[in-house]
Coordinates of C-alpha atoms in Angstrom, one line a residue:
X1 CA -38.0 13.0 18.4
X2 CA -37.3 10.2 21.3
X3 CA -37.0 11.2 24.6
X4 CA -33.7 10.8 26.3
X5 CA -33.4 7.7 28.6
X6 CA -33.9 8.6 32.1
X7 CA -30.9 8.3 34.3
X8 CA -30.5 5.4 36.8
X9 CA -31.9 6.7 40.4
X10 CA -29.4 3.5 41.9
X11 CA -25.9 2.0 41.3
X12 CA -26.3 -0.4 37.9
X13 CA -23.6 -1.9 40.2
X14 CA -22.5 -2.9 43.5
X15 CA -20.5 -0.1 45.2
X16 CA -16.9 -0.9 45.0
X17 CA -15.2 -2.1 48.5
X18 CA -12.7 -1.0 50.4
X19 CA -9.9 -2.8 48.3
X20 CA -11.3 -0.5 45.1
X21 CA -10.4 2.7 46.9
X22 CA -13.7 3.0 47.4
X23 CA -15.0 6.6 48.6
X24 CA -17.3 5.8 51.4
X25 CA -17.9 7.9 54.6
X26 CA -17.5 7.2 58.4
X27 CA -20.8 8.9 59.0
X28 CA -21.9 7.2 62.4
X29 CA -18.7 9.7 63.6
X30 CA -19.9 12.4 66.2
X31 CA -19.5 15.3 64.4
X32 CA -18.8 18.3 66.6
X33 CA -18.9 21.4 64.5
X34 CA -22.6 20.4 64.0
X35 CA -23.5 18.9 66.7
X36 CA -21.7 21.5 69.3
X37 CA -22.0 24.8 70.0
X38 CA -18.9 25.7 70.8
X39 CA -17.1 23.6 68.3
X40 CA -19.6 25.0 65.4
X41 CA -18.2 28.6 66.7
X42 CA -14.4 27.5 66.6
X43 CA -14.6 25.4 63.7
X44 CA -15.9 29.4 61.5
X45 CA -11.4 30.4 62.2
X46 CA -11.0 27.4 59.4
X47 CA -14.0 27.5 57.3
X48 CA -16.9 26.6 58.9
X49 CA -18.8 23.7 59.9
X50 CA -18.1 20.2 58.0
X51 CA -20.6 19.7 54.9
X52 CA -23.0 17.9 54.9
X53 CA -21.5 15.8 51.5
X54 CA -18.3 15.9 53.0
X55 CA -16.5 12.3 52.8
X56 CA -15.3 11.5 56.9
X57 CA -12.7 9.6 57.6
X58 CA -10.9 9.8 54.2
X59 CA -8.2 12.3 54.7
X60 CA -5.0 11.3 54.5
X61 CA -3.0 13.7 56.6
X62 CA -5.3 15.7 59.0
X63 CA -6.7 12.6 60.8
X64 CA -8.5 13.6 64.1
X65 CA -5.4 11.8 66.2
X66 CA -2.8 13.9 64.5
X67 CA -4.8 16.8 65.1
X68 CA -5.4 16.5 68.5
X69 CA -1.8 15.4 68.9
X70 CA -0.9 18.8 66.8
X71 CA -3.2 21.1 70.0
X72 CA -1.5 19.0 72.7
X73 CA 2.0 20.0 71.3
X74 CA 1.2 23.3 71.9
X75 CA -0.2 23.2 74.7
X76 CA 2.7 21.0 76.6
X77 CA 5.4 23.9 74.6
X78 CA 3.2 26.7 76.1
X79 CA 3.4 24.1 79.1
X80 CA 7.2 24.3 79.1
X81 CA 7.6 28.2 78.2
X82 CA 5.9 28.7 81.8
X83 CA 8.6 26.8 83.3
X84 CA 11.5 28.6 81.4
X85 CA 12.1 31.8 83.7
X86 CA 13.0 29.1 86.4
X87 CA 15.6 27.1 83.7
X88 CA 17.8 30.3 83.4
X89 CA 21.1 29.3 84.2
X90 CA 23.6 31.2 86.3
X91 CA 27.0 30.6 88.2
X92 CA 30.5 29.5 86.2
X93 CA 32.0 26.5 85.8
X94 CA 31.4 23.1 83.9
X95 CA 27.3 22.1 84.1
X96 CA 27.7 20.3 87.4
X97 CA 28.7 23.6 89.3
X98 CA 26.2 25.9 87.8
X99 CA 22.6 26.5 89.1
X100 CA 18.8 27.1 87.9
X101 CA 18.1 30.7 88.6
X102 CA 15.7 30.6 91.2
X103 CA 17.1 34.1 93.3
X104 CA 14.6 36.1 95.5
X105 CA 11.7 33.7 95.2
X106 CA 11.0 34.0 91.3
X107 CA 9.8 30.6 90.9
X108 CA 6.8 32.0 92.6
X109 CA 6.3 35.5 91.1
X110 CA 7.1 34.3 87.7
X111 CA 4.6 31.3 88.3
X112 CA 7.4 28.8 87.0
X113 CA 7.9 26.8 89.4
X114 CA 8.0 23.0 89.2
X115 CA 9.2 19.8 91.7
X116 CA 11.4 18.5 89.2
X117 CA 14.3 21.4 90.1
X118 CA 14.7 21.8 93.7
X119 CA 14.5 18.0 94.2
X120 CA 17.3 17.3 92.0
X121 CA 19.3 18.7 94.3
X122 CA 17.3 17.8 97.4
X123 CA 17.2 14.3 97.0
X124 CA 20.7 13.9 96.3
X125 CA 20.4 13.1 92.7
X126 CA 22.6 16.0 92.0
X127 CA 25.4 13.7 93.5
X128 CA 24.5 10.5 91.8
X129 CA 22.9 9.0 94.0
X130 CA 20.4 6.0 93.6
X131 CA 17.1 6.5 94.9
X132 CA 16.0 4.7 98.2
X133 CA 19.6 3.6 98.9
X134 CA 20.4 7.0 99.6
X135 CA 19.4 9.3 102.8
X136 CA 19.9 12.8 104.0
X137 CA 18.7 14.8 107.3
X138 CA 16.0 17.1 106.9
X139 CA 17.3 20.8 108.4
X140 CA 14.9 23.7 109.4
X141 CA 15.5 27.1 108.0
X142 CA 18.8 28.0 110.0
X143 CA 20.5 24.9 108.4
X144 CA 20.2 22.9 111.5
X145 CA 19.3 19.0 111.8
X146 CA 15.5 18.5 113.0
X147 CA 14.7 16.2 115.3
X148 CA 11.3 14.4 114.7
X149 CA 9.0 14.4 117.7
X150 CA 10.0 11.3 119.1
X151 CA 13.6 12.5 119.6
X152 CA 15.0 10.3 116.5
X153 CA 16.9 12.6 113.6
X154 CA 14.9 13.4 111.1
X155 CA 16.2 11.2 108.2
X156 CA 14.6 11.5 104.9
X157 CA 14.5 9.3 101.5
X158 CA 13.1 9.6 98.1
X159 CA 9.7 10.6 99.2
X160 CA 7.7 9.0 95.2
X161 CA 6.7 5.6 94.6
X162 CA 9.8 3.5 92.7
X163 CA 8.6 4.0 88.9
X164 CA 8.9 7.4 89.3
X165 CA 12.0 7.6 91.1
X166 CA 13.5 5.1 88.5
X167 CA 12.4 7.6 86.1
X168 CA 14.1 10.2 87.9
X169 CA 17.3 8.7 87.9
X170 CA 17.1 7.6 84.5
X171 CA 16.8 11.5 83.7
X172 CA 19.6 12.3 85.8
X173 CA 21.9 9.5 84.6
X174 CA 21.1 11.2 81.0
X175 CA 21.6 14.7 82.4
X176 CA 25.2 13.0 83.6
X177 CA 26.1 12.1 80.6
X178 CA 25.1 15.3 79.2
X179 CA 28.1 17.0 81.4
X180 CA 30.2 14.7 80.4
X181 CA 30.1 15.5 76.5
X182 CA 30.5 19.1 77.4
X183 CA 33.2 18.9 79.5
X184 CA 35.3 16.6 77.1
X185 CA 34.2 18.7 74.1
X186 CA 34.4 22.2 75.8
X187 CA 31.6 23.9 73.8
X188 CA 30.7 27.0 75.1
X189 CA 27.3 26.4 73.9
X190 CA 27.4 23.2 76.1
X191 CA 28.7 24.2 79.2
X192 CA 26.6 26.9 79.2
X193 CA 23.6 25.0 80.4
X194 CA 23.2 23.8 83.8
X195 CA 22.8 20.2 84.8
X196 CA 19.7 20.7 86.9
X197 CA 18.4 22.6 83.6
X198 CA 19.1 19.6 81.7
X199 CA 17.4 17.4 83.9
X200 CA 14.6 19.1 84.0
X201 CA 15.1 19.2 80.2
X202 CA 15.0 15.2 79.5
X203 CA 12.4 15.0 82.4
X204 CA 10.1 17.0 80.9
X205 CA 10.2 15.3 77.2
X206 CA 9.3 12.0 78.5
X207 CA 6.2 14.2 80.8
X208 CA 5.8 15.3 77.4
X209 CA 5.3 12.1 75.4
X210 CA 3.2 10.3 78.4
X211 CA 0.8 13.0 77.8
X212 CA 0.5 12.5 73.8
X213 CA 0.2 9.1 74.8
X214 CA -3.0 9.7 77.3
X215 CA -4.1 11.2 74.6
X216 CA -3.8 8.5 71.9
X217 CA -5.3 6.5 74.4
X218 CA -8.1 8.7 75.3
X219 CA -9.2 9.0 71.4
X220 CA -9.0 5.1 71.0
X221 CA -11.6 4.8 74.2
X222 CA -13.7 7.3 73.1
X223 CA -15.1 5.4 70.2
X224 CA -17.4 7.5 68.0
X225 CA -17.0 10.5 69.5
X226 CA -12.7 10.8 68.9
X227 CA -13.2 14.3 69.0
X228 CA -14.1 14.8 72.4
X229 CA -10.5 13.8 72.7
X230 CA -9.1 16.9 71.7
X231 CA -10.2 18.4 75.0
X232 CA -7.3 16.2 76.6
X233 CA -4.6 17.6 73.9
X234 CA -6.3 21.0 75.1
X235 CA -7.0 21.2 78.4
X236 CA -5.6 24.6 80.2
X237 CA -4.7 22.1 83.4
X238 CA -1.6 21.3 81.1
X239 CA -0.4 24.9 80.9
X240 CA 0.8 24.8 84.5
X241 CA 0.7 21.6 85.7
X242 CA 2.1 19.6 82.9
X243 CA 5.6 20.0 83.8
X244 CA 5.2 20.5 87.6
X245 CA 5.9 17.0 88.7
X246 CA 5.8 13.6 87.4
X247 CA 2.2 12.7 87.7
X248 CA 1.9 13.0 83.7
X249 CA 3.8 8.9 83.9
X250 CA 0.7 7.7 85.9
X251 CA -2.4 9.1 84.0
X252 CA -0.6 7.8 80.7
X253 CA -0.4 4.3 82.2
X254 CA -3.8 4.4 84.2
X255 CA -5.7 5.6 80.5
X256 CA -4.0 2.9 78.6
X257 CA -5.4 0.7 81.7
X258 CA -8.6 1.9 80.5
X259 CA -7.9 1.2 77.3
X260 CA -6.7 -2.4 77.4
X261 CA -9.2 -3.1 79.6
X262 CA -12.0 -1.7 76.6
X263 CA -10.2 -4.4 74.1
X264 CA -10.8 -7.1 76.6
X265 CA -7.2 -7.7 77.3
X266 CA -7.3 -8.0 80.3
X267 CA -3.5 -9.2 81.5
X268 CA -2.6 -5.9 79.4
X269 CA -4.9 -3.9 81.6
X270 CA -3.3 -5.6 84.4
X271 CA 0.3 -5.0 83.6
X272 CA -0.4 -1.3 82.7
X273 CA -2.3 -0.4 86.1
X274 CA -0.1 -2.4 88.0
X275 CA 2.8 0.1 86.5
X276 CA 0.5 2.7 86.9
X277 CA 0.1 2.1 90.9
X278 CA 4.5 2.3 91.1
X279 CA 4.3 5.6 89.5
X280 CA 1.7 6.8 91.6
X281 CA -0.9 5.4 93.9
X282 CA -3.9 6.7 92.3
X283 CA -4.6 3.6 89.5
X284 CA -5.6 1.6 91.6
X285 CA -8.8 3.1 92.3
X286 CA -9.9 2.6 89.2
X287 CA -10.0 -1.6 90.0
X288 CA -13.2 -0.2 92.5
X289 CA -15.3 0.4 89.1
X290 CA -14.3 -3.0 87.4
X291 CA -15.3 -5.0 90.3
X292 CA -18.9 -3.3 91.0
X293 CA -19.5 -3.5 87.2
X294 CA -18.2 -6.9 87.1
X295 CA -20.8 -7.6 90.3
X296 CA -23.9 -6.4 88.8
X297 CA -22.6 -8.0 85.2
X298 CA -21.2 -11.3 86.6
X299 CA -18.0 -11.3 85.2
X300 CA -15.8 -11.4 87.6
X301 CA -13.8 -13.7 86.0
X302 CA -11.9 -10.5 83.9
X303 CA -11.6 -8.9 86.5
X304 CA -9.8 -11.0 88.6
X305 CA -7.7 -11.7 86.3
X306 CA -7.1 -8.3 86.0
X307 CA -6.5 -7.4 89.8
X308 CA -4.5 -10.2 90.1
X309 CA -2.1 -9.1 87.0
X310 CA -1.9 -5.8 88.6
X311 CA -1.0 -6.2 92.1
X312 CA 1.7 -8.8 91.1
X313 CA 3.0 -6.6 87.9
X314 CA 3.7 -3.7 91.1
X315 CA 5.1 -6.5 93.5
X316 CA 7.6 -7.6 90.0
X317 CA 8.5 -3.8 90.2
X318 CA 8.8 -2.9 93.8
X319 CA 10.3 -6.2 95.4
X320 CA 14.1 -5.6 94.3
X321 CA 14.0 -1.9 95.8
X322 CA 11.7 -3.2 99.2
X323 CA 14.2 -6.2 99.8
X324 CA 17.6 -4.1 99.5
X325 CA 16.4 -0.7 100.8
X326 CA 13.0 -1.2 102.8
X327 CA 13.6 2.0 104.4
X328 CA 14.0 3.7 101.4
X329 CA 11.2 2.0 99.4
X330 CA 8.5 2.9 102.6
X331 CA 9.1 6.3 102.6
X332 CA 6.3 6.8 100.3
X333 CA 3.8 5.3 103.0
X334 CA 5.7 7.0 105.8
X335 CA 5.6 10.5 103.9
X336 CA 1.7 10.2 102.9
X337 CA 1.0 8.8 107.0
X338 CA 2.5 11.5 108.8
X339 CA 1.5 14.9 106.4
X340 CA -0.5 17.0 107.9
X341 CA -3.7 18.8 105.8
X342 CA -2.2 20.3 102.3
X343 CA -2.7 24.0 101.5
X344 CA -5.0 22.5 98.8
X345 CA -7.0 20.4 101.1
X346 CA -10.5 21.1 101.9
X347 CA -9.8 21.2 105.3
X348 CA -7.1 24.1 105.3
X349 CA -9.6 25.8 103.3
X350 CA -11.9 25.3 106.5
X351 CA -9.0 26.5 108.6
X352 CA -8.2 29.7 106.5
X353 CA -11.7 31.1 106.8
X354 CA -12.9 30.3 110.1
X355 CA -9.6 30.1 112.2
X356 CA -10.4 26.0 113.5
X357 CA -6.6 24.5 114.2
X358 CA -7.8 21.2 112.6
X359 CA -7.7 17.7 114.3
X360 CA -5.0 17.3 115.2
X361 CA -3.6 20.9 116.6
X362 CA -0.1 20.8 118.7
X363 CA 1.2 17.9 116.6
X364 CA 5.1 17.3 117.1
X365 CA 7.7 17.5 114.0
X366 CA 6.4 14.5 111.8
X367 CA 4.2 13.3 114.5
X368 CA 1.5 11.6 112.5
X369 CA -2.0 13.6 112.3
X370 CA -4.0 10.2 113.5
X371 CA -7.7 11.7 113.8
X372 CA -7.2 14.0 110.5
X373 CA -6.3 10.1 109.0
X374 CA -8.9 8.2 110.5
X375 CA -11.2 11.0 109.4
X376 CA -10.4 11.2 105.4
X377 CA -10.5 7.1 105.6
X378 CA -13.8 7.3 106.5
X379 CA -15.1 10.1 103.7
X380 CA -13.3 8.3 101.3
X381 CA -14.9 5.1 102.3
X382 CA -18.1 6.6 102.5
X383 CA -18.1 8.2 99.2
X384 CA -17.1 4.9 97.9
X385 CA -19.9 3.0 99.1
X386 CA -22.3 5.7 97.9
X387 CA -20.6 5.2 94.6
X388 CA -21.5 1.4 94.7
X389 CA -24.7 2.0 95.9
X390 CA -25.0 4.1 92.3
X391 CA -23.5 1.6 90.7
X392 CA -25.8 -1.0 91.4
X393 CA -28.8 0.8 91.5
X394 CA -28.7 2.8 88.5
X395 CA -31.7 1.9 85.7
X396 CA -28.8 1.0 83.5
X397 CA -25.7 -0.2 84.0
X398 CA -23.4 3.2 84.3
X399 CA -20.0 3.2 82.0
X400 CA -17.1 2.6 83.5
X401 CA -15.5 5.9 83.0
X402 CA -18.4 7.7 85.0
X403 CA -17.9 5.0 87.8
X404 CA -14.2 5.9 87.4
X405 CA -14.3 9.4 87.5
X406 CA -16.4 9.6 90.5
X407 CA -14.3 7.4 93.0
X408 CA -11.3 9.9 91.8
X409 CA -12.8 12.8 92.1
X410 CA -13.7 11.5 95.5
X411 CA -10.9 10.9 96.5
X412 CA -9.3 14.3 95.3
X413 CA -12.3 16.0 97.6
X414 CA -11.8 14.1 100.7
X415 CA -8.0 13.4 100.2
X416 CA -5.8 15.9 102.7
X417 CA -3.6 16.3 100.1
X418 CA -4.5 17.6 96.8
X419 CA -1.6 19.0 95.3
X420 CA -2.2 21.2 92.2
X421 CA -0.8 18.4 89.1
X422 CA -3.2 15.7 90.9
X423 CA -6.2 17.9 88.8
X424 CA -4.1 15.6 85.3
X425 CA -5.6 12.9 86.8
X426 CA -9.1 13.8 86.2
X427 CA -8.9 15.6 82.7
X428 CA -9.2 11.6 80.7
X429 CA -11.3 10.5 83.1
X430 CA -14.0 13.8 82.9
X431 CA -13.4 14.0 79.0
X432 CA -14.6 10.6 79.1
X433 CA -17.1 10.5 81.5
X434 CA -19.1 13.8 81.2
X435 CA -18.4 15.1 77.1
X436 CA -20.2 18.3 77.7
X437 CA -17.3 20.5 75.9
X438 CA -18.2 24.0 77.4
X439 CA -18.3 22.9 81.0
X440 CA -15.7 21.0 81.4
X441 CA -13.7 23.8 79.5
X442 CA -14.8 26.0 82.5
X443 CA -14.3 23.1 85.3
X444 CA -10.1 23.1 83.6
X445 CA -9.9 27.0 83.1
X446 CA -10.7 27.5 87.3
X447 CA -8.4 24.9 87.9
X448 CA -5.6 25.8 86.1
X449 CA -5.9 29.6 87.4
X450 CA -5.7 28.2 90.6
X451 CA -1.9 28.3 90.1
X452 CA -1.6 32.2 89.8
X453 CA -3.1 33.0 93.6
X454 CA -1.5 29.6 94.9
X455 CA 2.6 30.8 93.5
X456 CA 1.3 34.6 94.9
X457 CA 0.5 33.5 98.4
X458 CA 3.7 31.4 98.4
X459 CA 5.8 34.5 97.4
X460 CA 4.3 36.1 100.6
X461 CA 1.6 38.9 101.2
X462 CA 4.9 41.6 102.5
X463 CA 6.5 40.9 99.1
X464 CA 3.4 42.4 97.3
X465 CA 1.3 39.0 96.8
X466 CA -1.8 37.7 97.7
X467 CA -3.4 36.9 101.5
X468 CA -4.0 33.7 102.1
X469 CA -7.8 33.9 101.6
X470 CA -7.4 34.8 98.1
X471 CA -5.6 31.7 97.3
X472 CA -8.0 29.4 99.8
X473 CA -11.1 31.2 97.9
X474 CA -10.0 30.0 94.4
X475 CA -9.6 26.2 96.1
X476 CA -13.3 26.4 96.8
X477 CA -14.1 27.5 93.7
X478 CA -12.2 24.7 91.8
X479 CA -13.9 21.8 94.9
X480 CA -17.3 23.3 93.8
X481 CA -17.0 22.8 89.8
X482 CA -15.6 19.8 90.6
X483 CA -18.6 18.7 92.8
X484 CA -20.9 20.4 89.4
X485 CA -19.0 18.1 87.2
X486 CA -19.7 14.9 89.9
X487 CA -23.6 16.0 90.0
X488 CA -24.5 15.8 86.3
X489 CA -22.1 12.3 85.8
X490 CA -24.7 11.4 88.7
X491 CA -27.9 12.9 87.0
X492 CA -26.7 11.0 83.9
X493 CA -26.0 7.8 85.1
X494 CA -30.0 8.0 86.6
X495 CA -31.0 9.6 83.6
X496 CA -29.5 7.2 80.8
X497 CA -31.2 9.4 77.8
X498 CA -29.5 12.3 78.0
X499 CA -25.8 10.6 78.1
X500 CA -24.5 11.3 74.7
X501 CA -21.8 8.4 74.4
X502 CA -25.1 6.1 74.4
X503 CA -26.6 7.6 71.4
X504 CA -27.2 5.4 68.0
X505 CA -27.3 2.4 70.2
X506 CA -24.1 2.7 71.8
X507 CA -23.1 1.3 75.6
X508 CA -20.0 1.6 76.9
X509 CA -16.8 1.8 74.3
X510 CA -14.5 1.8 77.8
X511 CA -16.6 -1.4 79.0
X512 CA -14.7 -4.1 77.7
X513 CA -16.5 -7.4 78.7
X514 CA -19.3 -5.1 80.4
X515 CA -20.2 -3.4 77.0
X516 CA -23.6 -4.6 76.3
X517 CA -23.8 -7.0 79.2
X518 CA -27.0 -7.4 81.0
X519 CA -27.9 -7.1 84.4
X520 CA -26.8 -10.7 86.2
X521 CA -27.2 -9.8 90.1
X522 CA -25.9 -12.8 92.1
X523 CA -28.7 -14.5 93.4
X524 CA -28.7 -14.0 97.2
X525 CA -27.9 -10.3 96.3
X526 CA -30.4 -7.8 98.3
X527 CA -33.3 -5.8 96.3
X528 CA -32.8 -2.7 97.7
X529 CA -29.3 -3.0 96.1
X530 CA -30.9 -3.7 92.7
X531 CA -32.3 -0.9 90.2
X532 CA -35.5 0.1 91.4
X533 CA -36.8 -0.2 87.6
X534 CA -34.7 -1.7 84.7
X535 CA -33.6 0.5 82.2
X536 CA -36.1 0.3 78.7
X537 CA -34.3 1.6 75.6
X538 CA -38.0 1.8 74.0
X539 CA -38.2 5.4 76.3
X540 CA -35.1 7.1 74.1
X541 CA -35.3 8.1 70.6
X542 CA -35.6 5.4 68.9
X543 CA -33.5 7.0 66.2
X544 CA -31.1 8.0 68.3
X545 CA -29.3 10.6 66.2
X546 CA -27.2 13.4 66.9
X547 CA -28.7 16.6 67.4
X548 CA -27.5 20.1 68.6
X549 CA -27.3 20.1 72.2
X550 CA -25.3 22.5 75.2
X551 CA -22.1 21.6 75.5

C-alpha cells in the first residue's frame, strides 16, 4: 500500500492579486476589540472580539467609515431631540407670525436651548435682513436704548465672523422660501411650523453634515488606526453642543485643513483653513504647529505656501463685506475686544469662589476690559512659547496633531471666553492627538454634563435651580481633565515609546511633508533649543506590534 502524497505546506502558485478578487487581509489595521479594553468589552453586544482568521478590510457594506458615520447619526438625532422642547411652535397665523415656544424660561430647564433661535430674531434675520449691512440698538431689560459708556447709542451688528453669517442667511433665505410655499399652498401641516423653527431646522442639517464630514476627515488622518475615529461620531460633547451654535462649520473645515495638509496639498490646506478662520477664528492656530514643525524640519517652503493660501483665501472672502459694510464686518473684533470674562472662563470661576471683582471692576457699558485683555494675551503667548519650546526640544519630532491640540486647548484655558460648543473644537484634535479611548471618553462625558448645572444656574437659584457655585465647580472640573488630557500629550511627546500612532514604524499620518522628516535645525539655531538627546528607534520594540494596553 503507498502512502498518500503529502499535501503542499506553500501555494504551488503565486497568490492571485487584487484584480483576481483575491481574499487578502488589511492586517497592519489597529484592531480595537483586541487591542482595547473597553472596545473588547463593547464589541461582546455584537459577538465578540474580531477572530483571529477573520479577513479585514473585505466587507462590503459595514466598512469602518459607514460605521462610524452610522454612531455619529445618532448621536447628532439625539443631538437634535435635546433641542426639540425649544422648536415647539405656538401663536396663529402664517409661519412668519408664529413663534418657538420658549415661555417661562424653558430653554433652560428643559436644557434645549441653542443660539440659532433667539438670534434669528435678534439680529434681524427674522426681517430679511442681510448681515453686516443691517444694525439695531441694543436695549436693557425695560426695553430702553443703552448708551455705551462713552455716551454713543449702543448700536449692534452681526456679532460672527462672515462665513458664518453668510451661512445664516443662506438658512434664513431657505426658511423664507419655506413660508412662502405654505402660504400659497395653505397646508395646514405647513403653516403649522414656525419660521424660526424652520430655520433652526435647515441650520441644523448643514451643522449636521459638517460634523459627518469632521468625521470622514478625522478617519482619513487617522491612518491605521480608523477606529479611533469613531470616538468623533460618538463623542457625548455632540449631545448638547452639536446644535447649540455654528461652530460645527469651523471644525469641519479646520480637520479637512488637517487633512489636506497630511496629503501634501498644501494650496488645499490653505484654502480650507483660510475658510475655516471666516467661520470662526480658531483655525488659524493650527498654522503655529506647521511652522515650528516646518522649523525643526526645514520645510518651510509648504508652509508658506500654506499661510500664504490661507490668509488670502479669508481676505477673497471677507473683502466684499469689509469694503461695503466695515462697520458691520468689524463687529466680530469689536464684540471679542470689549467682552468682559465669560461665565465659562477661568477667571469667573476665580471670582465665583473667592469673591475677587476681576481686573477690570467698575467697567462702563461696553467699556473694553483692557488689563483682563492684556492679561490673557500674555498666557496665551506664554503657553505658546512653552509649546515651541516642546516642540523643538522633544527627542523626536512630536506629530502635528499633539502640537495642534495643545496650542487649542491653550487657548480654550487662558481664553476669557470659553463658551460651552468651543469644547467641538478639541474632540478631532484629542481623538487625534491622545487615542487613549477610556479617558478621553471621561474628559467628553464631564464636558458635556457641564451643560445640565450651566442651563440650571441660568434658570435662576429662586426658580428651584442650581447656585452659582455648582455650575462654577463643574467648569473646574472640565479645566482640570482638560489640563490631564494636555499632561499625558506632553509625557508622550517626551516619551515617544508609549505613543501608539507610532507603533509598526509609523510617524505622523497628519504630517504631510513632516512625516518621516529628520531633524534639519537651521544652522545659527541655539542648542538649548535643540533636543537634549535625539530620539533612537533602536530603544522601542523593535517589533513594534500591537498589544493590550489602557485605554
Amino acid at each position: 500500500m503507498t502512502a498518500a502524497p503529502s499535501r503542499p505546506t506553500v501555494s504551488p502558485r503565486p497568490l492571485a492579486g487584487p484584480e483576481q478578487g483575491n481574499c487578502r487581509s488589511d492586517d497592519d489595521r489597529d484592531l480595537p476589540s483586541r487591542t482595547d479594553a473597553l472596545a473588547a468589552a463593547l464589541s461582546e453586544m455584537v459577538g465578540g472580539p474580531v477572530g483571529r482568521r477573520a479577513l479585514i478590510g473585505r466587507t462590503r457594506l459595514f466598512t469602518p467609515l459607514r460605521v462610524m458615520f452610522v454612531i455619529a447619526l445618532a448621536l447628532l438625532a439625539l443631538g437634535w431631540s435635546t433641542k426639540a422642547a425649544c422648536l415647539q411652535t405656538t401663536g396663529s397665523g402664517p409661519p412668519s407670525q408664529r413663534v418657538a415656544n420658549w415661555d417661562n424660561q424653558r430653554a433652560y430647564y428643559e436644557l434645549c436651548y441653542s443660539d440659532t433661535v433667539p438670534l434669528y430674531g435678534a439680529e434681524l434675520l427674522s426681517q430679511g435682513k442681510f448681515p453686516y449691512k443691517s444694525s439695531w440698538l441694543e436695549l436693557d431689560s425695560a426695553g430702553r436704548p443703552q448708551t455705551q459708556y462713552d455716551g454713543s447709542p449702543a448700536v449692534r451688528h452681526m456679532e460672527y465672523p462672515v462665513l458664518t453669517g453668510v451661512y445664516q442667511y443662506v438658512a434664513m433665505s431657505l426658511a423664507k422660501t419655506y413660508t412662502l410655499v405654505a402660504v400659497a399652498t395653505g397646508w395646514p401641516l405647513l403653516n403649522g411650523v414656525a419660521e424660526v423653527v424652520m430655520f433652526f431646522n435647515i441650520a441644523a442639517f448643514g451643522l449636521a453634515l459638517a460634523w459627518l464630514a469632521t468625521v470622514w476627515a478625522a478617519a482619513m488622518l487617522a491612518g491605521r488606526r480608523i477606529w479611533d475615529a469613531a470616538l468623533v461620531a460618538g463623542s457625548p460633547i455632540l449631545i448638547f453642543q452639536a446644535f447649540t451654535n455654528f461652530d460645527a462649520l469651523a471644525t469641519a473645515l479646520a480637520t479637512g485643513g488637517m487633512l489636506a495638509w497630511a496629503r501634501r496639498r498644501p494650496v488645499l490646506a490653505g484654502v480650507l483653513l483660510g475658510l475655516g478662520v471666516s467661520a470662526k477664528l480658531y483655525p488659524i492656530l493650527l498654522l503655529l504647529p506647521l511652522v515650528l514643525l516646518g522649523i525643526r524640519t526645514g520645510r518651510m517652503g509648504a508652509v508658506g505656501r500654506t499661510a500664504a493660501v490661507t490668509a488670502l483665501t479669508w481676505l477673497v472672502v471677507n473683502l466684499p463685506v469689509l469694503l461695503l459694510y466695515p462697520r458691520g464686518w468689524s463687529e466680530f473684533f469689536r464684540l471679542n475686544t470689549r467682552r468682559a470674562a465669560d461665565m465659562d472662563s477661568l477667571y469667573n470661576v476665580v471670582t465665583s469662589f473667592t469673591g475677587w471683582r476681576g481686573f477690570d471692576p467698575g467697567l462702563g457699558f461696553w467699556q473694553p476690559p483692557l488689563l483682563l485683555n492684556a492679561v490673557v494675551a500674555v498666557l496665551f503667548l506664554s503657553a505658546c512659547a512653552g509649546v515651541a519650546y516642546i516642540a523643538f526640544t522633544a527627542p523626536r519630532r512630536p506629530r502635528v496633531a499633539q502640537l495642534a491640540f495643545l496650542v487649542v486647548a491653550a487657548f480654550l484655558l487662558t481664553n476669557k471666553v470659553w463658551s460651552p460648543q468651543f469644547s467641538l473644537w478639541l474632540v478631532p484634535l484629542a481623538v487625534l492627538a491622545l487615542p487613549h479611548r477610556r479617558i478621553l471618553l471621561a474628559w467628553m462625558t464631564i464636558d458635556a454634563l457641564v451643560w445640565v448645572p450651566r442651563m440650571l444656574y441660568l434658570f435662576g437659584e429662586q426658580k428651584m435651580g442650581l447656585p452659582e457655585q455648582w455650575f462654577t465647580a463643574t467648569v473646574l472640573v472640565r479645566d482640570v481633565a482638560v489640563l490631564v488630557l494636555v499632561g499625558l500629550v506632553i509625557r508622550q511627546i517626551y516619551r515617544p515609546d508609549s505613543d501608539l500612532v507610532r507603533r509598526r514604524g509609523v510617524d505622523d499620518p497628519a504630517g504631510g511633508v513632516f512625516d518621516r522628516a529628520p531633524d534639519a535645525f537651521p544652522d545659527h539655531w541655539p542648542q538649548r533649543l535643540r533636543p537634549a538627546r535625539t530620539f533612537d528607534p533602536e530603544e522601542t520594540d523593535d517589533a513594534r506590534r500591537d498589544s493590550p494596553v489602557p485605554a
